[in-house]
Coordinates of C-alpha atoms in Angstrom, one line a residue:
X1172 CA 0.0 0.0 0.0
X1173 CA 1.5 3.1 -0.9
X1174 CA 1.5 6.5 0.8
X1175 CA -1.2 7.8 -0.5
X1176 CA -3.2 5.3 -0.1
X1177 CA -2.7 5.0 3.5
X1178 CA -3.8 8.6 3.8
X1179 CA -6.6 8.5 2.4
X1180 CA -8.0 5.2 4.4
X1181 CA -6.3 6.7 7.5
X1182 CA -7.2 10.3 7.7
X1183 CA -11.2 9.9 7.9
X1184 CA -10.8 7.8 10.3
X1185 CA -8.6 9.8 12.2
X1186 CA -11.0 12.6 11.6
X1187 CA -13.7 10.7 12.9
X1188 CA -12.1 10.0 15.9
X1189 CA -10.7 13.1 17.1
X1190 CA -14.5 14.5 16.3
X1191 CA -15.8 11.9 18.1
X1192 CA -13.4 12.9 21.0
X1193 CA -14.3 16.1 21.0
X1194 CA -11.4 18.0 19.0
X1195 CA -12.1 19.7 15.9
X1196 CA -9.7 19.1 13.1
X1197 CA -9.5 19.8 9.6
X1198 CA -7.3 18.9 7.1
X1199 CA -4.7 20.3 4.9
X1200 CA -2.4 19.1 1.9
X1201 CA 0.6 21.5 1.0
X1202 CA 0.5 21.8 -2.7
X1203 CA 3.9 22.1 -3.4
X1204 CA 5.0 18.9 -1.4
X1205 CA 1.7 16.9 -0.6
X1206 CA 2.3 16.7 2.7
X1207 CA -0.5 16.4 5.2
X1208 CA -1.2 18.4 8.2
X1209 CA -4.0 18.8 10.5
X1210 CA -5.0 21.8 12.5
X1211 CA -6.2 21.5 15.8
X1212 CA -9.1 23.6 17.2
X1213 CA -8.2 26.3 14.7
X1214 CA -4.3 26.8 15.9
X1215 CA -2.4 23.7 16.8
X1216 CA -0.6 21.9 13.7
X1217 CA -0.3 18.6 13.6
X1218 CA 2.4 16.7 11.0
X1219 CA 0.1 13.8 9.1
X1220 CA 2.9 12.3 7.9
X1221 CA 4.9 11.1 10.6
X1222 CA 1.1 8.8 11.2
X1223 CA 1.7 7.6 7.8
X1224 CA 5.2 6.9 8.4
X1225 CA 4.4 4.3 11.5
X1226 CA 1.5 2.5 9.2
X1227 CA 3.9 2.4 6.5
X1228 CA 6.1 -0.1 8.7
X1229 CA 2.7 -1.4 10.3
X1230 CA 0.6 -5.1 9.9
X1231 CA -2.7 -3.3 8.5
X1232 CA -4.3 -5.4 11.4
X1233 CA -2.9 -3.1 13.9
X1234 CA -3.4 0.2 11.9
X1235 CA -6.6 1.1 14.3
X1236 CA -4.9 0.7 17.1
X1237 CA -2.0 2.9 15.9
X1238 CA -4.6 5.8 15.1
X1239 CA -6.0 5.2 18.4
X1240 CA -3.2 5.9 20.1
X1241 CA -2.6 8.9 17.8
X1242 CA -6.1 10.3 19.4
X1243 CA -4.6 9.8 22.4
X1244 CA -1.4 11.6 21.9
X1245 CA -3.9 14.6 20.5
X1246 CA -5.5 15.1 23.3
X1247 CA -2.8 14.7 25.8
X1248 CA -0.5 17.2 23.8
X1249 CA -3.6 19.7 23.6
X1250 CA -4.3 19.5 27.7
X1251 CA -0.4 20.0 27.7
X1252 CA -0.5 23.0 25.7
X1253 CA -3.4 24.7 27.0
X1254 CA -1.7 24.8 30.6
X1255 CA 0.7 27.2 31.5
X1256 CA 4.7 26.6 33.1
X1257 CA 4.2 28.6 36.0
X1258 CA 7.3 27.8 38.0
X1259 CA 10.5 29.3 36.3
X1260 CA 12.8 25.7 37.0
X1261 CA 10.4 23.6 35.3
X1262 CA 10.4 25.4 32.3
X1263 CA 14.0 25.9 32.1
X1264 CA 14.1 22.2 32.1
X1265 CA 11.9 21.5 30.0
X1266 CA 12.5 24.1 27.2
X1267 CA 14.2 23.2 23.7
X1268 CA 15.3 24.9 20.5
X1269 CA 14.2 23.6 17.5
X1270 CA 15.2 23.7 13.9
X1271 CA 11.9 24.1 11.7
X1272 CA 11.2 24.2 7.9
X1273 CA 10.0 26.9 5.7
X1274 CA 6.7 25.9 5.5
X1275 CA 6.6 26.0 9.8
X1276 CA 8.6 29.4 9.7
X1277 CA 5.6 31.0 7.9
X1278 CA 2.9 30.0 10.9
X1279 CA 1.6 33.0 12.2
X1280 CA 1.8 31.8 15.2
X1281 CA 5.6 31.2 15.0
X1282 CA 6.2 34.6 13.8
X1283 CA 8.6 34.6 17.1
X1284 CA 11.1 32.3 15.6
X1285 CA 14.6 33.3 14.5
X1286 CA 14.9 33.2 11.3
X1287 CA 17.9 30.6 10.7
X1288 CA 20.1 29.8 6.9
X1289 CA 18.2 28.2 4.2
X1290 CA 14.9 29.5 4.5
X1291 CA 14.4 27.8 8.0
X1292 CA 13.4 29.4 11.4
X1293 CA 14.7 28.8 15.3
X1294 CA 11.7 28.1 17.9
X1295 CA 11.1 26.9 20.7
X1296 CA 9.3 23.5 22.2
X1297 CA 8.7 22.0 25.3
X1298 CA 9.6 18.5 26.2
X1299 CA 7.3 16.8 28.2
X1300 CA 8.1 12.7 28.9
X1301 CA 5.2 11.5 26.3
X1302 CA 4.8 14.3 24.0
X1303 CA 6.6 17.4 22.6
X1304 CA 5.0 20.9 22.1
X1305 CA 5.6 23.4 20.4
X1306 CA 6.0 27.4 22.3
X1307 CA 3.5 29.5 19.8
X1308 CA 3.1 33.3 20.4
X1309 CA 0.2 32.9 22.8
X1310 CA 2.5 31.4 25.4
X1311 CA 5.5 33.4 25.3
X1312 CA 3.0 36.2 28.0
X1313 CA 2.1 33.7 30.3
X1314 CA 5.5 32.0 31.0
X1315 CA 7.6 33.6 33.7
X1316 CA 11.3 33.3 32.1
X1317 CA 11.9 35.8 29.0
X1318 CA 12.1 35.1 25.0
X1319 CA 16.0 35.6 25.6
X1320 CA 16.0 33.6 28.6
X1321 CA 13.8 30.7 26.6
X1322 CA 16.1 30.6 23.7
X1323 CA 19.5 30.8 26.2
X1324 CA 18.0 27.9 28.2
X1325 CA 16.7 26.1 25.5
X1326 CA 19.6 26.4 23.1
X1327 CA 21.8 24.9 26.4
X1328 CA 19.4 21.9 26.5
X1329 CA 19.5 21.2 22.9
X1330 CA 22.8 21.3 22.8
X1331 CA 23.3 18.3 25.7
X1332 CA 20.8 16.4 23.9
X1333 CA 21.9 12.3 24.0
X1334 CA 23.6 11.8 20.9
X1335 CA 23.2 7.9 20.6
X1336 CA 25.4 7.5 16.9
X1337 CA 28.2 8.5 15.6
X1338 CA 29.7 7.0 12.8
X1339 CA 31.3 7.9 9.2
X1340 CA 28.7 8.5 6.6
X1341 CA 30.6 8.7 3.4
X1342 CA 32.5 11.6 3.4
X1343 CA 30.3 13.4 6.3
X1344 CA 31.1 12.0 10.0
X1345 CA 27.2 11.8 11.2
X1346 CA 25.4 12.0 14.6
X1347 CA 22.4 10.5 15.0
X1348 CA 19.6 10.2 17.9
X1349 CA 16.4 9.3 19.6
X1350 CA 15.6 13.2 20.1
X1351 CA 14.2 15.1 17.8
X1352 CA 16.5 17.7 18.4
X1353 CA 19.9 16.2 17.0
X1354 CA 19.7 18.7 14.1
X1355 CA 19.1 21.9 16.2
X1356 CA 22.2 21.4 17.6
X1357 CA 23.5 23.3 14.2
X1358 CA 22.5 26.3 15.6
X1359 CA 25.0 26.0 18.4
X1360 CA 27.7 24.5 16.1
X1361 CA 30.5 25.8 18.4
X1362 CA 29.3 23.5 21.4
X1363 CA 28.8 20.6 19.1
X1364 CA 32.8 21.4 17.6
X1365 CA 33.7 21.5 21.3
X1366 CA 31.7 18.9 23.0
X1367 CA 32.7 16.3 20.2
X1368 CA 36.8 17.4 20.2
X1369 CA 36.1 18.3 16.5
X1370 CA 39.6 19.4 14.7
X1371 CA 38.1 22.0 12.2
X1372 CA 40.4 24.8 11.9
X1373 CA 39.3 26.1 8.6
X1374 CA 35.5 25.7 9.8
X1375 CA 32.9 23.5 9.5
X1376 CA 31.2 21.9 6.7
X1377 CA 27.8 20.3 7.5
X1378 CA 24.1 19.1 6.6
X1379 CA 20.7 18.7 8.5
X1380 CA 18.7 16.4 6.5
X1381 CA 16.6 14.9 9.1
X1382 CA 15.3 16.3 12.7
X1383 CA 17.2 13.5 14.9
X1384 CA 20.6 13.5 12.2
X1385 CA 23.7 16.2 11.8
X1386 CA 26.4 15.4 9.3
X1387 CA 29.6 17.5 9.5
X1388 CA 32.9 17.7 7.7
X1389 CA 36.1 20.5 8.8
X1390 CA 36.4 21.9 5.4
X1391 CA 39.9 21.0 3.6
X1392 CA 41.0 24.7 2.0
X1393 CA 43.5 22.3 -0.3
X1394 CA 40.5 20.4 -2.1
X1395 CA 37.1 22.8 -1.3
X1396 CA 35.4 22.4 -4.2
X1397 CA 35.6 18.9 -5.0
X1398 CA 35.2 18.5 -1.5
X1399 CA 31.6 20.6 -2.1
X1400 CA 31.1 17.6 -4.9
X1401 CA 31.8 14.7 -3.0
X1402 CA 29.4 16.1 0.1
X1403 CA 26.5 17.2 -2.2
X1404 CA 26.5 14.2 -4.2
X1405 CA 26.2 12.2 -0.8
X1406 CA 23.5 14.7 0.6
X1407 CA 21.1 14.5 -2.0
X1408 CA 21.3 10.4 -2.2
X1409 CA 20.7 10.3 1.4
X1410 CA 18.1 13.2 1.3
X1411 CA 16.3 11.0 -1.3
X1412 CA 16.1 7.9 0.2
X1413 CA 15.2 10.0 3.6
X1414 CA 12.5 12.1 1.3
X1415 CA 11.1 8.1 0.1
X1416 CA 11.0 6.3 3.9
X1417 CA 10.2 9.4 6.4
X1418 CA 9.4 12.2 4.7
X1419 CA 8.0 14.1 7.8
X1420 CA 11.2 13.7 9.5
X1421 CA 13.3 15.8 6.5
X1422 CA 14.6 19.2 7.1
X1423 CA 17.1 20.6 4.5
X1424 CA 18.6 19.6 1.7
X1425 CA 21.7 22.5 1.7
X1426 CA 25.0 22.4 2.9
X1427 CA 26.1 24.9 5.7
X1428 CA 29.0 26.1 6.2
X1429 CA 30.2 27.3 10.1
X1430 CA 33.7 29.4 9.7
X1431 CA 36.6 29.4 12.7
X1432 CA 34.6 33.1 13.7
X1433 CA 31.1 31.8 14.3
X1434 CA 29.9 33.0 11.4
X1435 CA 27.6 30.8 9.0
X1436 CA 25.1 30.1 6.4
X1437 CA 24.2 28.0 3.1
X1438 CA 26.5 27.6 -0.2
X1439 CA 23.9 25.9 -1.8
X1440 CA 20.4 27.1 -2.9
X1441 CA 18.9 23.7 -2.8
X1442 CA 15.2 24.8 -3.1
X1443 CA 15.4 27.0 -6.2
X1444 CA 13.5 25.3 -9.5
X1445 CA 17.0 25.1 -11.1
X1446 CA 18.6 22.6 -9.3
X1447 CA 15.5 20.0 -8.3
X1448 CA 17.1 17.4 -10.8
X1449 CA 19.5 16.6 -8.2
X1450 CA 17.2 15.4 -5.3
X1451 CA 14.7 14.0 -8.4
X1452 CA 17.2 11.4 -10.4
X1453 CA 20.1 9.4 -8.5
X1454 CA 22.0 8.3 -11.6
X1455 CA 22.9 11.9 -12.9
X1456 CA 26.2 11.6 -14.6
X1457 CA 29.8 12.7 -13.7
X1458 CA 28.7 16.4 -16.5
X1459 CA 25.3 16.7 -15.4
X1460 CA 26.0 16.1 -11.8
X1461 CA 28.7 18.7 -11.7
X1462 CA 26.4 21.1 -13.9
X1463 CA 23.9 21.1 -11.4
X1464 CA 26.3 21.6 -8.6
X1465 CA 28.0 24.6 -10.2
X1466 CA 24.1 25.8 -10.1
X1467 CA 23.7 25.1 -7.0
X1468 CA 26.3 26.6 -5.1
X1469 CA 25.4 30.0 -3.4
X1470 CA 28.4 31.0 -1.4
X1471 CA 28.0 33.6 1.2
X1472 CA 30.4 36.0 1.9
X1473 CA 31.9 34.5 4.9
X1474 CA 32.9 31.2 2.7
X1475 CA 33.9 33.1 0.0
X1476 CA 36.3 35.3 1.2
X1477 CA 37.7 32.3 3.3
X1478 CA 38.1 30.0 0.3
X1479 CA 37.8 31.9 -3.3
X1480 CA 39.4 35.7 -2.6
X1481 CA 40.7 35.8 -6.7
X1482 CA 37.1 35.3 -7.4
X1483 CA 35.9 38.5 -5.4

C-alpha cells in the first residue's frame, strides 16, 4: 500500500475519531509537497505524515490501534499545551530549541522564531516525557522566564541532547539520535565542535537532513570544491532515500557552512526550480551532476572570502 493510499484510508478515520473525541480538526495538503497536516481547534498543527510513516512499517491489522493511540497523543499534547509553566525551574528544564522548515517558519503563530540559513526558522518547544510541544506566540506572556531567557536555556538543552550515533557517513562523519532535536544542535555549532573534540580549523562543513541526524565535515582549504562535490552528491542520495521512507522527519537539503569566527550560512540554494534534478534522479552523470552543482552553489560571503578571494 502506498503513501497515499494510507492517507486516504487513514485520515477519515482519524477525523472521525478526534470528532468523536471532541477535537475539531481539519485537514490540509501542502501543494507544493503533498504533505499532510491537521490543524487543531483552529491553531495547533499537527504533521500527518509522521502517522503515515508508523502505518507504512505497520501489519494493516494493527493500523486502528496505531490511530487510536494517535487520538490519544492529540489530546494529551492539547491539555499539555493549554496549561501554563508557572514555575521558572520547570520550564527551564523543559524548554528546547528547535530547527523548523520553511513551510513552519511562515505559521503566524511562530512569527517569534529566528529566522535561521536556508529558508528555515529557530523556535522553541517544550519536552514533556510522552509528547513534545511546540511554544506559539500565545504562550510566550504567560510563561515567567523571557524570549531571551527561553532561547538561552533552551539552546543549552538542545545542545546536551543524547547523541546515541556516531559513525562515518561517506564523506560526512554523522550524529544520530532518539531526540528530535539532533539537528538543532546546528545552531549551536560551536558547542557541538567542542563537545565532540572536533579538529576543524578552517570551519565546518555540514548538513541537516533529518530532525534526529547532523552530518559535519572540517572543510579542507586544499580540495574545497571537490570537497563541495563529493558532500552534495552524498546529501542529495541520502536526502532522497530519507524524502522516500520518512518524509515528515526531513529538514534541509543544503550544505552549511560554520567558519573558525562563528559566522555561517548555506552555499547551496537547494530549493530554487533550477537545481530540483539533483534530489529527483540518483544516476545523474559525472557532466550533469557537476552542472547542477555549479548551479547550485550560493556561497555567502563568509565562505567566500575564506576560500575563493581571486574570485571576489
Amino acid at each position: 500500500m502506498d503513501r497515499h493510499e494510507l492517507t486516504e484510508r487513514a485520515l477519515p478515520f482519524l477525523l472521525r475519531r478526534l470528532h468523536d473525541a471532541g477535537i475539531s480538526a481539519t485537514s490540509h495538503t501542502d501543494e507544493h509537497t503533498g504533505s499532510t497536516h491537521l490543524e487543531i481547534d483552529g491553531w495547533r498543527r499537527i504533521n500527518v505524515e509522521n502517522l503515515i510513516d508508523e502505518l507504512a512499517q505497520t501489519d494493516p491489522s494493527k493500523h486502528e490501534v496505531r490511530i487510536e493511540r494517535w487520538v490519544a497523543f492529540i489530546m494529551e499534547s492539547g491539555r499539555i499545551a493549554e496549561q501554563s509553566i508557572t514555575d521558572p525551574d520547570e520550564l527551564r528544564q523543559r524548554v528546547r530549541t528547535r530547527i523548523i522548515p520553511a513551510d513552519l517558519a511562515a505559521d503566524p503563530h511562530l512569527s517569534y522564531a529566528r529566522p535561521f540559513p536556508g529558508g528555515l526558522a529557530l523556535a522553541l518547544c517544550l519536552d514533556f516525557p510522552n509528547t513534545v510541544t511546540t511554544v506559539t506566540n500565545e504562550h510566550l506572556d504567560k510563561y515567567p522566564l523571557s524570549l531571551d531567557e527561553l532561547y538561552h536555556w533552551g539552546q543549552i538543552n538542545t545542545d546536551n541532547e543524547a547523541i546515541d550515533e556516531h559513525t562515518a557517513c561517506g564523506p560526512f562523519t554523522g550524529i544520530a539520535g532518539e531526540s528530535l532535536f539532533i539537528a538543532s544542535k546546528a545552531a549551536h555549532i560551536a558547542s557541538l565542535v567542542s563537545t565532540l573534540r572536533i579538529d576543524a580549523p578552517h570551519g565546518l562543513l555540514f548538513a541537516i537532513p533529518d530532525r534526529s541526524v547532523l552530518f559535519y565535515a572540517p572543510a579542507d582549504p586544499t580540495v574545497i570544491t571537490e570537497q563541495y562535490l563529493r558532500l552534495l552528491d552524498y546529501l542529495r542520495i541520502d536526502f532522497m532515500r530519507r524524502l522516500r521512507s520518512t518524509p515528515a522527519h526531513t529538514l534541509s537539503k543544503d550544505l552549511f557552512y560554520c567558519s573558525p569566527d562563528g559566522s555561517f550560512g548555506t552555499i547551496t540554494r537547494s530549493n530554487h526550480p533550477d537545481v530540483q534534478e539533483l534530489f529527483t534522479t540518483p544516476d545523474l552523470d559525472a557532466d550533469r551532476l557537476v552542472e547542477l552543482a555549479v548551479k547550485n552553489m550560493n556561497f555567502f560571503e563568509g565562505f567566500r572570502t575564506r576560500f575563493y578571494p581571486s574570485n571576489m
